[in-house]
XYZ file of C-alpha atoms in Angstrom:
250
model
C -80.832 100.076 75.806
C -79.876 102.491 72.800
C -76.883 104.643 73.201
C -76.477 107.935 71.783
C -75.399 107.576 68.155
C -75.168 104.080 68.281
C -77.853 101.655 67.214
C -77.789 98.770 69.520
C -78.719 95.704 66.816
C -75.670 97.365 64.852
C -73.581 97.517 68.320
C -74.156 93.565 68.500
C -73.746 92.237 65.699
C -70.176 93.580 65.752
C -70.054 92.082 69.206
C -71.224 88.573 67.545
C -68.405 89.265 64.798
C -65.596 90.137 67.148
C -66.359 87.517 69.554
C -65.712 84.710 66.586
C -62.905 86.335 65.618
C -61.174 85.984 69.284
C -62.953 82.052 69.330
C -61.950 81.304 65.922
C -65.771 79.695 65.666
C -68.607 78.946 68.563
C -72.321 77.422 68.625
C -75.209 79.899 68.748
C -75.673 78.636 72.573
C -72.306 80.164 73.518
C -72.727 83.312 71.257
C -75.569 84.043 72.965
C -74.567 83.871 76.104
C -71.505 85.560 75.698
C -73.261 88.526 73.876
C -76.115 88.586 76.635
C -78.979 88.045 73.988
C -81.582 85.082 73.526
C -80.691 82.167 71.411
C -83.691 83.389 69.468
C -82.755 86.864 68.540
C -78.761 85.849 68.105
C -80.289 83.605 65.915
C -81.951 86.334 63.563
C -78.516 88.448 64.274
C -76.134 85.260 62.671
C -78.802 84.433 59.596
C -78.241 87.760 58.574
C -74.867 88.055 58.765
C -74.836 84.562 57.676
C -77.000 85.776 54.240
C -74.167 88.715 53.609
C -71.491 86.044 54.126
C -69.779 87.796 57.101
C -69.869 84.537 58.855
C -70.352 80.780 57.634
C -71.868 78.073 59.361
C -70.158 74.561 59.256
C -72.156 72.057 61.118
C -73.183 74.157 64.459
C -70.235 76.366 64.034
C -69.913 79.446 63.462
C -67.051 81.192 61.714
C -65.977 84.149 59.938
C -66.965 84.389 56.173
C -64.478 85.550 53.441
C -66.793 88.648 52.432
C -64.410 90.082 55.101
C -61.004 89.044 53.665
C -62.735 90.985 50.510
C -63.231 94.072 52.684
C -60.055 93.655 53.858
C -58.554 93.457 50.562
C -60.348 96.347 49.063
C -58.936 98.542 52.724
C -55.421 97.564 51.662
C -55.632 97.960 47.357
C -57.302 101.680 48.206
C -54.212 102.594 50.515
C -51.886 104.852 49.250
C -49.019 103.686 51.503
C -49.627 100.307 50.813
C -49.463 101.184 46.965
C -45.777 103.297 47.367
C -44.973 100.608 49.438
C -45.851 97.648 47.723
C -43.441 97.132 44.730
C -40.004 98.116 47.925
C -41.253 95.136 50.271
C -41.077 93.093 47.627
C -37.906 93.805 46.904
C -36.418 93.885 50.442
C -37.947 90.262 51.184
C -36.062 88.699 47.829
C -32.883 90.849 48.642
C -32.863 89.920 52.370
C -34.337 86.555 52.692
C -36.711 87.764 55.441
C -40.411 88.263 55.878
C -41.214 92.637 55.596
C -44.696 94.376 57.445
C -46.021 97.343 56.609
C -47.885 98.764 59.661
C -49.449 102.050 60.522
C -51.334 103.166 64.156
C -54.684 102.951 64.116
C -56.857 103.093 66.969
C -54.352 103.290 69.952
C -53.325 100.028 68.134
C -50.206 98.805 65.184
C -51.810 97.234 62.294
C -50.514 95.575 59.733
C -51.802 96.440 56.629
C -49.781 94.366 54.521
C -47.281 91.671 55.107
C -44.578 89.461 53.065
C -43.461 86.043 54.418
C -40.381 84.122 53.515
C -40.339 80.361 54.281
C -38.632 80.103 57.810
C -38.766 83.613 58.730
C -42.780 84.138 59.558
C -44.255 83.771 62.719
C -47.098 81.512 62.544
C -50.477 83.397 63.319
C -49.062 86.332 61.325
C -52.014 88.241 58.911
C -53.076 91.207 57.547
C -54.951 93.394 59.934
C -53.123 91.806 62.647
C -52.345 94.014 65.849
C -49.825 94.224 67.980
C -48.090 96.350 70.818
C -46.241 99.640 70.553
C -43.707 98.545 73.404
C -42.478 95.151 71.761
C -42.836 95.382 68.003
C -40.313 97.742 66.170
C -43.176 98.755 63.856
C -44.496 99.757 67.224
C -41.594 102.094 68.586
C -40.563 103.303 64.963
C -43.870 104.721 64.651
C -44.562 105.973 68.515
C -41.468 108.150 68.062
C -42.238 110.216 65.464
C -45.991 110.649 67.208
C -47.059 114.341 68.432
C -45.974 114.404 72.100
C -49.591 114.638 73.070
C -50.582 111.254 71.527
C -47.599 109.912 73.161
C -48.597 110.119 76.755
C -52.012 109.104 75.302
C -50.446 105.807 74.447
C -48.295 105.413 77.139
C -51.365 106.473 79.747
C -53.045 103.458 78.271
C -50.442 100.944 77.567
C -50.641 97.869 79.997
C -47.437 96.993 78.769
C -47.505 93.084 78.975
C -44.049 91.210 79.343
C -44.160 89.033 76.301
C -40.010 87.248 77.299
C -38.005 88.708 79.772
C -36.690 91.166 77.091
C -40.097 92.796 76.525
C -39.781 96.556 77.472
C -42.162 97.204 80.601
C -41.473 100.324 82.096
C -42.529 103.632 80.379
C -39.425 105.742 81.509
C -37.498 102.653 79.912
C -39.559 102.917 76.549
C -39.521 107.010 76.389
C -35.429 106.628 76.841
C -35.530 104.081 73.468
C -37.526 105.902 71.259
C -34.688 108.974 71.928
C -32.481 106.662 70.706
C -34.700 105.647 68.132
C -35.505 109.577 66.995
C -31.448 109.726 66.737
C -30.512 106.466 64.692
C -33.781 106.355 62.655
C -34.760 103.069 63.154
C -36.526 101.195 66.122
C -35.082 97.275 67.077
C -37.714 94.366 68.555
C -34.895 91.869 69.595
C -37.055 88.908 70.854
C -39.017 91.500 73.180
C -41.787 89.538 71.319
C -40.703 86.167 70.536
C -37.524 84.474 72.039
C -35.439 84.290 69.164
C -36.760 86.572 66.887
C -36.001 90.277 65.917
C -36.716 92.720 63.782
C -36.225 96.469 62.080
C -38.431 99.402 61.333
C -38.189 102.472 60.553
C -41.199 105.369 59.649
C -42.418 106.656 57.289
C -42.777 110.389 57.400
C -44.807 113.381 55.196
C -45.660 116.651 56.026
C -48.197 115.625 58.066
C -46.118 113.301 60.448
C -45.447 109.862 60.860
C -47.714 107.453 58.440
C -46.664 104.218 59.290
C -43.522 102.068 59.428
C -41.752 99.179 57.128
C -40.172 96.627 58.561
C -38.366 93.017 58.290
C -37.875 90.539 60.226
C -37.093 86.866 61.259
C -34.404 84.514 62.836
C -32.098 86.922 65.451
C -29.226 84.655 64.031
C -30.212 85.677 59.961
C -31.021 89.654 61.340
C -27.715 89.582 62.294
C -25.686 88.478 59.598
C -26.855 91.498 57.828
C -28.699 94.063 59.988
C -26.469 97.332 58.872
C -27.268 96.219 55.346
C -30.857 95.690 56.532
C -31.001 99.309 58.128
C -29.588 100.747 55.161
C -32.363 98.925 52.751
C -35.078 99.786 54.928
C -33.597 103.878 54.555
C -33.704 103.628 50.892
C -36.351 102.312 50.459
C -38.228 105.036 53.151
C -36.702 107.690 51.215
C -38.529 106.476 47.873
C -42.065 106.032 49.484
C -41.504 109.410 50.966
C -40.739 110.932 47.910
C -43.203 109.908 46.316
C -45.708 110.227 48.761
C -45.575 113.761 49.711
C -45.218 114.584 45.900
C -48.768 113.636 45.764
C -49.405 115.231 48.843
């Protein structure tokens, strides 16, 4: 059935696309029956996508196709954060070592829009457009608590709030008490509430409009460590500049 707005052979080939992505690649047989569709019209659905090379076919495999790392790309280049942002992460990752995100909410959700790694200090599976939680990440909390108090209990409403090591923050009380603390320091901490020994340091990015995203860095606990108030103070700097600049084009 159609749904109001929505046309339904739009509605799933996004399913088809999004069910790859969480596979990482699958046969038509299990598309199909995953989507709820015949092998026959999935079929017509894939050699489509398939034609605009949003997926690729490798034996009877399907996976995604790199006209969507080009989308991707072309989201990022077009972003004005990204572009004040840019030319400071690179900085911060030679000055520190360590591997720097650039993340803003979208959707309920913390993407990262942009990313540097540093050899040792990356967690494997880390990308562009990755997602991740608001309650574990410091992009996460920097970003949640400079959010308009309405949007707030949105999140927290809808939060599930997995326990990712015993460290992970899973109470909402508990998280609304941190991001106080974060509101008063200006920086938000993940110290292995994601990954046991890992940690890392965000703080937002503000403009007249509110919060816009977050940088951060991050790696090793042990490396984050040996030079976290040096860290902080980077990460402030370097906030202050992007700022600047921009709500001057604001």
């Amino acid at each position: 059935m159609e749904h109001p707005g929505k046309i339904q052979s739009v509605e799933n080939a996004f399913q088809i696309i999004e069910f790859i992505r969480d596979q990482g690649s699958a046969n038509l047989t299990t598309i199909a029956d995953e989507i709820g569709l015949s092998e026959s019209t999935t079929h017509y659905h894939l050699s489509t996508l398939k034609s605009h090379n949003v997926v690729d076919k490798r034996g009877n495999q399907y996976h995604l196709g790199y006209q969507l790392l080009e989308y991707g790309g072309i989201v990022k280049s077009r972003t004005q954060l990204y572009t004040y942002a840019k030319p400071h992460m690179d900085r911060i990752a030679i000055e520190t070592d360590l591997a720097v995100y650039l993340g803003i909410e979208d959707q309920r959700e913390i993407v990262h829009i942009a990313s540097i790694s540093m050899e040792g200090t990356s967690i494997i599976g880390d990308h562009d457009g990755k997602r991740t939680e608001f309650h574990s990440a410091a992009l996460g909390k920097a970003i949640l608590a400079f959010l308009p108090e309405e949007e707030v209990q949105e999140i927290l409403v809808d939060l599930d709030f997995p326990e990712f090591t015993d460290k992970t923050i899973t109470n909402p009380d508990d998280l609304r008490e941190y991001l106080d603390t974060v509101v008063d320091q200006g920086y938000a901490i993940n110290d292995e509430e994601d990954f046991r020994g890992w940690k890392g340091i965000a703080v937002p990015i503000l403009s007249r409009d509110g919060v816009e995203g977050a940088i951060s860095v991050a790696g090793p606990k042990s490396k984050i460590n040996n030079q976290q108030e040096s860290i902080v103070q980077l990460l402030k700097e370097s906030r202050d500049e992007i700022e600047l600049n921009y709500n001057v084009e604001q």
